[in-house]
CSV table of C-alpha atoms and ligand atoms in Angstrom, one decimal:
chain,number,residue,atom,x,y,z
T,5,UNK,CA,75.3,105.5,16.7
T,6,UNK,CA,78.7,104.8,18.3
T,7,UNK,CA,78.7,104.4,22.5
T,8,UNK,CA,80.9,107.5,22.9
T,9,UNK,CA,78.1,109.6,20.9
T,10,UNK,CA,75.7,108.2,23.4
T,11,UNK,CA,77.6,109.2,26.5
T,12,UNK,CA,78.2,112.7,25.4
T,13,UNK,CA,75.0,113.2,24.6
T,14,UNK,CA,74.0,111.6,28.0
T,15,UNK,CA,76.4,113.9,29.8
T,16,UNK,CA,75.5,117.1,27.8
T,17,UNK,CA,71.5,116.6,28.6
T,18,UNK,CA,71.0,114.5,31.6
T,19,UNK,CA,72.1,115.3,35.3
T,20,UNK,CA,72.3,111.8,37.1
T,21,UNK,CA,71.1,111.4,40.6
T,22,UNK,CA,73.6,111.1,43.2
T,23,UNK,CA,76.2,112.1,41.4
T,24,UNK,CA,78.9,114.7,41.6
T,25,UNK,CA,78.8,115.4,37.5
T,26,UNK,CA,82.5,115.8,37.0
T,27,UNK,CA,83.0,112.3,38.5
T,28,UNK,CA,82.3,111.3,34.7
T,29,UNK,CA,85.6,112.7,33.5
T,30,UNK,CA,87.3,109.7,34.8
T,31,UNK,CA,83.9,107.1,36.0
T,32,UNK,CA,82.7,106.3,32.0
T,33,UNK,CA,79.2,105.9,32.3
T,34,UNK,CA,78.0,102.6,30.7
T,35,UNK,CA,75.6,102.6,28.5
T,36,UNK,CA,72.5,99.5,29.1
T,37,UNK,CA,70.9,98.5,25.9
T,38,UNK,CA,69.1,95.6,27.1
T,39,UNK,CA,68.4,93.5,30.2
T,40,UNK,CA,68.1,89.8,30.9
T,41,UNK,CA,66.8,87.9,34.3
T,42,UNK,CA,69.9,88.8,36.4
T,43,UNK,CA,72.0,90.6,33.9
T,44,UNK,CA,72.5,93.9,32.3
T,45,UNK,CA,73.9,94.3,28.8
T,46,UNK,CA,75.7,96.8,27.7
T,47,UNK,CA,76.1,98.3,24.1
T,48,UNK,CA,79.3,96.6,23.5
T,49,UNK,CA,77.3,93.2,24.7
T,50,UNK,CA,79.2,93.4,27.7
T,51,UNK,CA,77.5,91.6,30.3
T,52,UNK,CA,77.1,92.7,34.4
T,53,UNK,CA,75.1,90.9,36.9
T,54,UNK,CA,72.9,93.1,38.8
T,55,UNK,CA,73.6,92.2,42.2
T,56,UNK,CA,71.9,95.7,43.7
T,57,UNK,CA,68.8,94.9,41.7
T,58,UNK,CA,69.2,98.5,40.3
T,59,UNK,CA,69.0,100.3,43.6
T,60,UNK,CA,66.7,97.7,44.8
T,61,UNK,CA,63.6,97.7,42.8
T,62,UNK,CA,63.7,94.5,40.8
T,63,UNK,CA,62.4,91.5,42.2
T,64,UNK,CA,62.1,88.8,39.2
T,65,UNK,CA,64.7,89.9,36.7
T,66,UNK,CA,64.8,92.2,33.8
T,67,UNK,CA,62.7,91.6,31.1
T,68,UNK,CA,60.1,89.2,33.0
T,69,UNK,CA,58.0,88.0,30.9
T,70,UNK,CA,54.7,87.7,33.1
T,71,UNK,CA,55.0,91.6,34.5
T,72,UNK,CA,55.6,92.4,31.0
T,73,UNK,CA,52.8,90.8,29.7
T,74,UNK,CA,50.5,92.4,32.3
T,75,UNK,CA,51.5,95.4,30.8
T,76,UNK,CA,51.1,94.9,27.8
T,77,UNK,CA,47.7,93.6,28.1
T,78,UNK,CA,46.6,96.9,30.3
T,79,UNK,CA,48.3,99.2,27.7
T,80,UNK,CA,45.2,97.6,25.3
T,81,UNK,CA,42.7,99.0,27.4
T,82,UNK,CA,43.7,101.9,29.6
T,83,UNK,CA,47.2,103.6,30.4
T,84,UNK,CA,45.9,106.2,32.5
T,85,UNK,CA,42.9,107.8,34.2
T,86,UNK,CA,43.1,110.6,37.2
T,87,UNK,CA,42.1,108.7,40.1
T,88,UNK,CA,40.2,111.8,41.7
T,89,UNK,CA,36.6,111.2,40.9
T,90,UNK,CA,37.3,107.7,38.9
T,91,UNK,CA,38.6,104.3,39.8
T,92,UNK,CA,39.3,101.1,37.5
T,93,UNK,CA,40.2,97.7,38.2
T,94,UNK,CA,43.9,97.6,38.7
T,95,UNK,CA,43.8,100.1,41.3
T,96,UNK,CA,41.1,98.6,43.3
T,97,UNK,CA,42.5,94.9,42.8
T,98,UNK,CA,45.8,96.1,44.0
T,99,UNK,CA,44.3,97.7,47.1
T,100,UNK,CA,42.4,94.9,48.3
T,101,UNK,CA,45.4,92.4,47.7
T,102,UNK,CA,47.7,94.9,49.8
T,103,UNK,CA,45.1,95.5,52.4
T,104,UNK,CA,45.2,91.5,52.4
T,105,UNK,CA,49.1,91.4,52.6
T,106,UNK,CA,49.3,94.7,55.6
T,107,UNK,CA,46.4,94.3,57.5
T,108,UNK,CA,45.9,98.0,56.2
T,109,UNK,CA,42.7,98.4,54.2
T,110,UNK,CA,43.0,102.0,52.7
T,111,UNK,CA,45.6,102.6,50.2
T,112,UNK,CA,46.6,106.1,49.2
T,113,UNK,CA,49.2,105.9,46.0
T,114,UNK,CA,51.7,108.2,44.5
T,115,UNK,CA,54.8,107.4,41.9
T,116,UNK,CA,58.0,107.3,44.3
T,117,UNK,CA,59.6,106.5,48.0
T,118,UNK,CA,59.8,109.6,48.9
T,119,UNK,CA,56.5,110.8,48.2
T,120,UNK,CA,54.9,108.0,50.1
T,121,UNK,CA,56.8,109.2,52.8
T,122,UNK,CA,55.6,113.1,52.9
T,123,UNK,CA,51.9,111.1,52.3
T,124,UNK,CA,52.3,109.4,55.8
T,125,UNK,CA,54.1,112.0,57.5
T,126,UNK,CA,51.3,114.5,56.0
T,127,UNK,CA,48.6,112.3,57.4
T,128,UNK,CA,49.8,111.5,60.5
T,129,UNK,CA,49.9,115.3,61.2
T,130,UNK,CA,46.8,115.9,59.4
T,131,UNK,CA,44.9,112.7,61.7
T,132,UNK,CA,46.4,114.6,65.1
T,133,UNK,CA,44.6,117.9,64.0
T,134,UNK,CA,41.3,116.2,62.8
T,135,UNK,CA,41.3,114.4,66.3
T,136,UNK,CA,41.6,117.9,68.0
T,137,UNK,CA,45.3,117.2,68.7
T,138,UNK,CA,46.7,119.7,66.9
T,139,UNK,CA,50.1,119.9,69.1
T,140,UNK,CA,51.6,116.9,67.6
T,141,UNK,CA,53.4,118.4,64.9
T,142,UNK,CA,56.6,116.4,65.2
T,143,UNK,CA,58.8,113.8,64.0
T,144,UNK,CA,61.3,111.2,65.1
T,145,UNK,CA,63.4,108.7,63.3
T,146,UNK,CA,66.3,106.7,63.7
T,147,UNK,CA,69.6,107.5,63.7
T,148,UNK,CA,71.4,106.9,59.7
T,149,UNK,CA,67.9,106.7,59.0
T,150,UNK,CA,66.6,107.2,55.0
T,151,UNK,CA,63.6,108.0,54.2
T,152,UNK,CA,64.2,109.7,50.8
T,153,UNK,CA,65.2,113.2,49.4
T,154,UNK,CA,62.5,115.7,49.3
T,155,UNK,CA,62.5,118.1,51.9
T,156,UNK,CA,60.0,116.6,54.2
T,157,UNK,CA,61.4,113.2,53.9
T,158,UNK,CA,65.0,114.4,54.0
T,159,UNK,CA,63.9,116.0,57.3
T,160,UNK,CA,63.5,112.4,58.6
T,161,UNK,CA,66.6,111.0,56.8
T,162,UNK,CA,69.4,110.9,58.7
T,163,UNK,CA,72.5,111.0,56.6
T,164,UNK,CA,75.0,113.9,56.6
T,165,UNK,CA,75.9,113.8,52.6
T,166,UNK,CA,72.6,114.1,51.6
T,167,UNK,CA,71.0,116.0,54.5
T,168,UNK,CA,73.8,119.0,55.6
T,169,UNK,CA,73.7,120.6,52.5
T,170,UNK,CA,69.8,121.6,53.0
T,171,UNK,CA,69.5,121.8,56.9
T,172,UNK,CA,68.2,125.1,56.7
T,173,UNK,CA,65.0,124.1,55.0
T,174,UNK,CA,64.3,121.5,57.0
T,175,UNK,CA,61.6,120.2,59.5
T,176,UNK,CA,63.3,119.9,63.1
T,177,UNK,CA,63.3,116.0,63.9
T,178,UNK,CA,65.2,114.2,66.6
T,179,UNK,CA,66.8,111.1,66.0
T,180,UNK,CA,66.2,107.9,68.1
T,181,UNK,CA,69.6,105.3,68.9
T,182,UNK,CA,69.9,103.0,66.5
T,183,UNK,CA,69.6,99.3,67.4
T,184,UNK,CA,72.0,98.3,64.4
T,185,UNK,CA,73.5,95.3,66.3
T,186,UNK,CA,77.2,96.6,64.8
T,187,UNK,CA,76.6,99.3,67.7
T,188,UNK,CA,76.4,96.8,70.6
T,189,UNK,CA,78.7,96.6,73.4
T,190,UNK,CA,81.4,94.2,74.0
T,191,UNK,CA,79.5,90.6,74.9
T,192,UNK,CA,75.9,92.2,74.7
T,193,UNK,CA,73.3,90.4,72.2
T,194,UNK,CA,71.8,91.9,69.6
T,195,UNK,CA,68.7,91.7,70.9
T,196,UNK,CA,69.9,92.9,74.1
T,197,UNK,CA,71.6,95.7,72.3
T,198,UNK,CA,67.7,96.6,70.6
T,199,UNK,CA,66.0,96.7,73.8
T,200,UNK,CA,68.5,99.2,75.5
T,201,UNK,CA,68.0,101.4,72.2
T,202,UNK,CA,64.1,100.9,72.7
T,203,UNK,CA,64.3,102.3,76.4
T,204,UNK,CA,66.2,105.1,75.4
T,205,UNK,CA,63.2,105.7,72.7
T,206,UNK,CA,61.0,105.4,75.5
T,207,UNK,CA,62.3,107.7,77.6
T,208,UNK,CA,62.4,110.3,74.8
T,209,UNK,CA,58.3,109.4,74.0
T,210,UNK,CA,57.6,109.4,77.7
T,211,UNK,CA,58.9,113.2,77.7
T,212,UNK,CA,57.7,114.5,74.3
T,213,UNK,CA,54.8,112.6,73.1
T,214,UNK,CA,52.7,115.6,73.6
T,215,UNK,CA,54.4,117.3,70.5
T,216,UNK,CA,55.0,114.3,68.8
T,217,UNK,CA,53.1,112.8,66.0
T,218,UNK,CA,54.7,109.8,64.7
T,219,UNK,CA,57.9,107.5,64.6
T,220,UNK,CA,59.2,106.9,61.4
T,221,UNK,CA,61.4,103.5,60.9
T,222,UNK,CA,62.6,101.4,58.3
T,223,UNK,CA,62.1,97.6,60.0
T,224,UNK,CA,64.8,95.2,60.4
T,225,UNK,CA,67.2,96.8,57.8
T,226,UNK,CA,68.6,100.2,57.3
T,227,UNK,CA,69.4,99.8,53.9
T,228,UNK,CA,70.5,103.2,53.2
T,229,UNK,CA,73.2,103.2,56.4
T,230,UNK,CA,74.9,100.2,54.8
T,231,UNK,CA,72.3,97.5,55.7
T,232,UNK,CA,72.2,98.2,59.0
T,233,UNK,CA,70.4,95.2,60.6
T,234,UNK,CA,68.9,94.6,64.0
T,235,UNK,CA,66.7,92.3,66.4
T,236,UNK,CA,62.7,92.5,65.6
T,237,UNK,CA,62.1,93.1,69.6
T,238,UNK,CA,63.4,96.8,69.4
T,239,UNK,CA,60.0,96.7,66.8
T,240,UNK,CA,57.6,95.4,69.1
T,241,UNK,CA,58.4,97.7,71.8
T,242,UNK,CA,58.6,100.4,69.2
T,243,UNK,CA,54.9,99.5,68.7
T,244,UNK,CA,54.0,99.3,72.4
T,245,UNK,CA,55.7,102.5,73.3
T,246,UNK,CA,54.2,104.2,70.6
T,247,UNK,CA,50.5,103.0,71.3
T,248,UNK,CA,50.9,103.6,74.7
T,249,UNK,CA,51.8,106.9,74.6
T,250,UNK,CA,49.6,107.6,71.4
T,251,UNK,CA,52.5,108.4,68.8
T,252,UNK,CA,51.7,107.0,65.2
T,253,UNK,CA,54.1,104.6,64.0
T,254,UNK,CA,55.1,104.7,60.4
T,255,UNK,CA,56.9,101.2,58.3
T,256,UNK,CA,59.3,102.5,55.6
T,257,UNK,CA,58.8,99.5,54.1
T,258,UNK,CA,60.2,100.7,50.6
T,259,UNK,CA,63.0,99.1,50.5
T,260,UNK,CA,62.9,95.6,52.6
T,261,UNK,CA,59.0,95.2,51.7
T,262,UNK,CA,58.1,92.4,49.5
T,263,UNK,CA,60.3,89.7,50.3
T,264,UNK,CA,63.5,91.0,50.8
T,265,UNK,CA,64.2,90.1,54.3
T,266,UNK,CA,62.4,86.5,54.3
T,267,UNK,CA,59.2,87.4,55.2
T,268,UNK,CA,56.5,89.8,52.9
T,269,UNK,CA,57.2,92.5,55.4
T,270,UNK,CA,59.9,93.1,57.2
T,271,UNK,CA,57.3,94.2,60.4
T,272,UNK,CA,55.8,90.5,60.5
T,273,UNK,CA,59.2,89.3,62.0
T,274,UNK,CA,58.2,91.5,65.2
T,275,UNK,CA,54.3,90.6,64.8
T,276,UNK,CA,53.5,94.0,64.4
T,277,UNK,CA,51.0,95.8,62.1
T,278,UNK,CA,52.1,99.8,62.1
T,279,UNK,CA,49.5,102.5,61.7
T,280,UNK,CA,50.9,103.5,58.4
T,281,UNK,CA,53.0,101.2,55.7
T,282,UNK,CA,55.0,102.9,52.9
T,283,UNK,CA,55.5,101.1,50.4
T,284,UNK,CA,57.3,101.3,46.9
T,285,UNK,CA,60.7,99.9,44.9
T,286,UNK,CA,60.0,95.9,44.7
T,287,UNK,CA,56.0,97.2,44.3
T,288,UNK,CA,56.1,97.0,40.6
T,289,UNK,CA,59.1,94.3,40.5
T,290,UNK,CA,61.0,97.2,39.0
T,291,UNK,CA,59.2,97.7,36.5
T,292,UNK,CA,57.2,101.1,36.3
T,293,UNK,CA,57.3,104.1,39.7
T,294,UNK,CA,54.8,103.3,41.6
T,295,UNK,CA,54.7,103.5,45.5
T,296,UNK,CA,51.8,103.6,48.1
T,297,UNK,CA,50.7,104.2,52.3
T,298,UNK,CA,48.5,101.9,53.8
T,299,UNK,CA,46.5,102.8,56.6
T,300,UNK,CA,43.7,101.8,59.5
T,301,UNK,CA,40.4,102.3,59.5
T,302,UNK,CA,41.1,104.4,62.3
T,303,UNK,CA,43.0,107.2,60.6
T,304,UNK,CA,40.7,106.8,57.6
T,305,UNK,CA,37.6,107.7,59.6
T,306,UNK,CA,39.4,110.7,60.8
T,307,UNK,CA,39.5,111.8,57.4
T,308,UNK,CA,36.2,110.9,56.7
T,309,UNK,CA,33.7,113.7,57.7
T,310,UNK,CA,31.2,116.6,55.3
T,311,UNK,CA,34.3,119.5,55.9
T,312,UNK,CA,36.8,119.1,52.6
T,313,UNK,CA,39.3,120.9,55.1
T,314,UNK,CA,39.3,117.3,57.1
T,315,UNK,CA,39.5,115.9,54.0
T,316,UNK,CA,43.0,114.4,52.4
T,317,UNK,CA,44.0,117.1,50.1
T,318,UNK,CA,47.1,116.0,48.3
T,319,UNK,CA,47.2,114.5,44.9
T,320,UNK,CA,50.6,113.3,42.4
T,321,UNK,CA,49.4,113.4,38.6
T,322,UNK,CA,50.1,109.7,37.8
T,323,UNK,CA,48.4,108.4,41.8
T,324,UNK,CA,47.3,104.9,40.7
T,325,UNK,CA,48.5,104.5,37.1
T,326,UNK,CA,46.4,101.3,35.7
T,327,UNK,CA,49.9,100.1,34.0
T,328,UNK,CA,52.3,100.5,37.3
T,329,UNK,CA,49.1,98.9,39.5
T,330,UNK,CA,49.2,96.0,36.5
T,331,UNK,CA,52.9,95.5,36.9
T,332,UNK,CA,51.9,95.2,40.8
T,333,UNK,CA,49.3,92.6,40.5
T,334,UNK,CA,52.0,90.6,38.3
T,335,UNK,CA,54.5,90.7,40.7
T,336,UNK,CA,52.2,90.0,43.7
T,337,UNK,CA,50.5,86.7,41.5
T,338,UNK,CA,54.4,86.1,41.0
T,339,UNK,CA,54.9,85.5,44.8
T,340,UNK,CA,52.0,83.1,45.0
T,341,UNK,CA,52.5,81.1,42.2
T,342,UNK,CA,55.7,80.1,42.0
T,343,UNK,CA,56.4,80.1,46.3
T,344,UNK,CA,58.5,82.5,46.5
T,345,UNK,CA,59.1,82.8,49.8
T,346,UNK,CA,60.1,79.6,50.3
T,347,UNK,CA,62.1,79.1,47.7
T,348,UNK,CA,64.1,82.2,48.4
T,349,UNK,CA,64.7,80.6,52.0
T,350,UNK,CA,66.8,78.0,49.9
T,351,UNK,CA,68.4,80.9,47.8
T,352,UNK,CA,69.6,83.0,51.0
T,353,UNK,CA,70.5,79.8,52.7
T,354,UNK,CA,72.9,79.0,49.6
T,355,UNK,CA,74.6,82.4,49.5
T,356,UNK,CA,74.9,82.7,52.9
T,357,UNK,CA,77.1,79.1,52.6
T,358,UNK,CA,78.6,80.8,49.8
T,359,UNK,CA,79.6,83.7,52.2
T,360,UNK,CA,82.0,82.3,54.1
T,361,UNK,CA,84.3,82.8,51.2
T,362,UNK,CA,84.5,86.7,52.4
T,363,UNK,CA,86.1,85.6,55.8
T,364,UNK,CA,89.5,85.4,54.6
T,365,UNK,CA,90.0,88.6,53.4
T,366,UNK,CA,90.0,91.8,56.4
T,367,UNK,CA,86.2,92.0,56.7
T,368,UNK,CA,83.5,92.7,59.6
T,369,UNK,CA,79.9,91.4,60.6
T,370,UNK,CA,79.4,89.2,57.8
T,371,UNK,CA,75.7,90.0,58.2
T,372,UNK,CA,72.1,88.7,56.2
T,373,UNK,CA,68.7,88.9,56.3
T,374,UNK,CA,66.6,87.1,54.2
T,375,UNK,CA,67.5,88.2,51.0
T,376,UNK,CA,70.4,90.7,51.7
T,377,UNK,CA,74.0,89.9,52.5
T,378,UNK,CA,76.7,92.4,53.7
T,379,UNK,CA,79.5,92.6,55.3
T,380,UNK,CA,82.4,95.0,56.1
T,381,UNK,CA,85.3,95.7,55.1
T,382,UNK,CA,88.3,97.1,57.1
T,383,UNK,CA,90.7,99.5,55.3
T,384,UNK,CA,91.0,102.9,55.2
T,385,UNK,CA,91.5,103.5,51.6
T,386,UNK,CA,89.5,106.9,51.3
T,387,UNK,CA,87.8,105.4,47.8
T,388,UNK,CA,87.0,102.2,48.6
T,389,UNK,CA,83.6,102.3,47.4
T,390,UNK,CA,84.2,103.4,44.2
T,391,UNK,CA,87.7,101.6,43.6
T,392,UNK,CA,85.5,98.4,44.5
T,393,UNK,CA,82.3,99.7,42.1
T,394,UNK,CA,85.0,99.8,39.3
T,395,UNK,CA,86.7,96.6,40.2
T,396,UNK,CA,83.6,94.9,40.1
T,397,UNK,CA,82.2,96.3,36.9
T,398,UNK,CA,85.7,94.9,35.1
T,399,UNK,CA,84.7,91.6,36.4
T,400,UNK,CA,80.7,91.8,35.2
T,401,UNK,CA,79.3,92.7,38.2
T,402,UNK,CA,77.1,95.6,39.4
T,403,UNK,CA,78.2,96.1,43.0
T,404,UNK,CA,77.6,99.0,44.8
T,405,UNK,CA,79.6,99.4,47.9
T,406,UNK,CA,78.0,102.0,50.5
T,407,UNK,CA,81.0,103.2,52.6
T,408,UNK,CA,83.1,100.1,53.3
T,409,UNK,CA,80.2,98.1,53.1
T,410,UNK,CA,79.7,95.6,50.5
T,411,UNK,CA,76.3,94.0,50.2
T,412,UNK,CA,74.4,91.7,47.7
T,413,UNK,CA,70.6,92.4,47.1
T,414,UNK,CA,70.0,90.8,44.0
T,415,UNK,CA,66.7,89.8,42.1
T,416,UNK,CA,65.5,86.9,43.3
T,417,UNK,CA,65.5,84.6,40.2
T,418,UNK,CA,69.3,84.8,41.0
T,419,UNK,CA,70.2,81.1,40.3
T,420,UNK,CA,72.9,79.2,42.1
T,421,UNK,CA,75.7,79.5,39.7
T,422,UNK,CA,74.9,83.0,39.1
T,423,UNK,CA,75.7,83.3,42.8
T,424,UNK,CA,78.6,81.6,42.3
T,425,UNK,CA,79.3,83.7,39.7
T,426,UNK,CA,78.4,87.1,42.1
T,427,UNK,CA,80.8,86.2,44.8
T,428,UNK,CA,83.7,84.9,42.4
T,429,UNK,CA,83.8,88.4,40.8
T,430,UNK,CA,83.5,90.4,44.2
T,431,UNK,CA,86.4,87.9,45.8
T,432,UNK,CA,88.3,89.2,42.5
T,433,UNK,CA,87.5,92.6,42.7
T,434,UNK,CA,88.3,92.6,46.9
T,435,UNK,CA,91.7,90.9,45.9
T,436,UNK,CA,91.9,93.5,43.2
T,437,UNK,CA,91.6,96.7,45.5
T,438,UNK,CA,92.8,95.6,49.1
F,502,LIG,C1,64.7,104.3,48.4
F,502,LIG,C2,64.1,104.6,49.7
F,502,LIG,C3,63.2,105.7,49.9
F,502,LIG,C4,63.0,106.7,48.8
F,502,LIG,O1,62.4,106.1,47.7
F,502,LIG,P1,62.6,106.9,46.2
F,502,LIG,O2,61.7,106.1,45.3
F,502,LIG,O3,64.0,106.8,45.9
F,502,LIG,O4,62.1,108.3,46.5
F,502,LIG,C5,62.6,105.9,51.1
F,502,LIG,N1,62.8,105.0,52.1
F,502,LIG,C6,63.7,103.9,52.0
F,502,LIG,C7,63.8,103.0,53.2
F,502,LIG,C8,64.3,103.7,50.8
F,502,LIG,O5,65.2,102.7,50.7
């Protein structure tokens, strides 16, 4: 079947995320037929390095062998079970290896980020009215905060393109200063900078906590805002204002989990353990949806009583899928066996040299952490983004610019000369559309 078949057909029957449909009429969209370690391959055999890691879900390449074997293997034995009233091994194995990794020892799963999220903020309001709390019904999160696109979650997000449009069915949240270090005054230090956000999040606790039940964040990096980075010490007095005035605090760690910003999680940078970890993207390497909340023993045995009512009443069809937990284990034995948080040190240390490329063109807080290198760029072409997405794509490479910002997140079995390769096409593509 000829390509063009293929993307009528796709825009006949399918309505892509994120996208404003009649964009198509001029943005073809490309059709992958296969993928290899870093690269994507289209049907014309046109190759384009994944630097985005498909919206930030794969950790080891496409086509890994080793997660794909997992999978394989489990699909011999069992694809699924509901996990209400049975368990099997890949679902306990996973647990006990992320209670290892988190500190938190009760996993609750579902298929997506933005489930996980309603799960913790769900809990969190459910654990206030099991401990006879049952004013703290309330939210806060950052400001260009994401959190993910169903309602509750949305109600967290902070973004005006995705969140305006529904603001009527929302939860009311209030939304914290952000300590992205961009925001900082004239001379003041990032971490400076993170500890005047964090007293302006304690005053607002100090006055609300009553009606407040937790504190959504997403550690170290808001991806979402155009990798937003800041210092680990607005964390740890996140974590001490919020014990202290008893107001759960919840890790988005979806997107800057596993690896992605040097550490496993992002929250070890600020020696922190949160009372609830979401987790999902990276889980699986990007292989299968899968996502999951960690929590204490303390909001467990909340739960845990002879009243269903107290119980945890909320369920997803596919909540511990045996093949996504297999892909999991894969990806977790992965990070053992072949070191890769070390050797990603080396990686990040190697674009980062690489980087300094980007500081002849008109660009701002050249920026990393760990894995994830941005920077921005100053114009005021209106269409950056997408002139830049296009530009890139002629040159092989799968960039995708969030506002001015330009950023590399790409699997980690990125090798040098395929960073090389990453920051020779986006030079071109820059040259191309400034
Ligand atoms: C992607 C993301 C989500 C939502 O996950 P989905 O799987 O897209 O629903 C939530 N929080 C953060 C920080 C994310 O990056």
């Amino acid at each position: 079947m000829s390509n063009q078949t293929l993307l009528d057909r796709s825009l006949q029957s399918v309505w892509h995320p994120c996208t404003q449909m009649k964009h198509h009429e001029t943005f073809p969209l490309i059709p992958i037929q296969r993928g290899e370690g870093v690269w994507l391959v289209d049907a014309d055999g046109k190759r384009y390095l994944d630097a985005v890691s498909s919206w930030w879900v794969n950790l080891f390449g496409h086509n890994n062998p080793r997660i794909k074997e997992a999978i394989k293997l489990q699909l011999d034995t069992l694809e699924h079970v509901m996990l209400a009233g049975f368990t099997h091994e890949p679902v306990v194995a996973l647990s006990e290896k992320l209670a290892q990794l988190t500190g938190l020892g009760h996993a609750f799963y579902a298929s997506d980020g933005a489930s996980a999220t309603e799960i913790a903020l769900k809990m969190s309001f459910h654990y206030w009215r099991n401990t006879t709390k049952p004013l703290k019904t309330k939210f806060i999160s950052l400001k260009n905060s994401y959190h993910g696109e169903t309602l509750g979650a949305l109600s967290v997000t902070d973004v005006a393109i995705f969140k305006d449009t529904y603001a009527p069915l929302l939860l009311q949240s209030a939304q914290m200063p952000s300590p992205d270090f961009r925001l900082s005054a004239r001379g003041e230090s990032a971490e400076d900078f993170a500890l005047r956000c964090a007293s302006a999040l304690e005053l607002y606790v100090s006055a609300h906590h009553a009606e407040l039940a937790a504190f959504i964040i997403e550690p170290l990096v808001q991806c979402a805002a155009g990798m937003a980075m800041y210092h680990p010490s607005y964390l740890r007095r996140a974590r001490e204002i919020c014990t202290q005035y008893e107001v759960h605090l919840i890790a988005d760690e979806i997107a800057v989990g596993f690896g992605r910003t040097g550490t496993m999680f992002a929250c070890e940078q600020a020696n922190i353990v949160a009372d609830f970890i979401c987790l999902s993207k990276g889980i699986t390497g990007g292989y299968l949806p899968l996502s999951a909340v960690l929590t204490t023993d303390k909001v467990y045995q909340a739960f845990y009583d002879d009243s269903t009512l107290k119980g945890f009443l909320h369920s997803h069809s596919y909540t511990g899928n045996p093949l996504a937990c297999s892909a999991a284990l894969a990806t977790l034995a992965i990070f053992e066996s072949d070191h890769i948080l070390e050797k990603n040190k080396q990686q990040a240390a190697y674009l980062n040299t690489k980087a300094v490329a980007f500081t002849d063109l008109p660009i701002k807080h050249l920026r990393h952490q760990g894995m994830i290198l941005a920077f921005d760029v100053a114009t005021t072409q209106a269409k950056f983004s997408s002139a830049c997405y296009a530009a890139a794509l002629s040159q092989g490479l799968l960039l995708r610019p969030i506002g001015n910002t330009v950023y590399f997140m790409p699997p980690y079995s990125i090798t040098e000369s395929e960073i090389d390769f990453m920051i020779d096409a986006t030079l071109s593509a820059l040259k191309q559309v400034l």
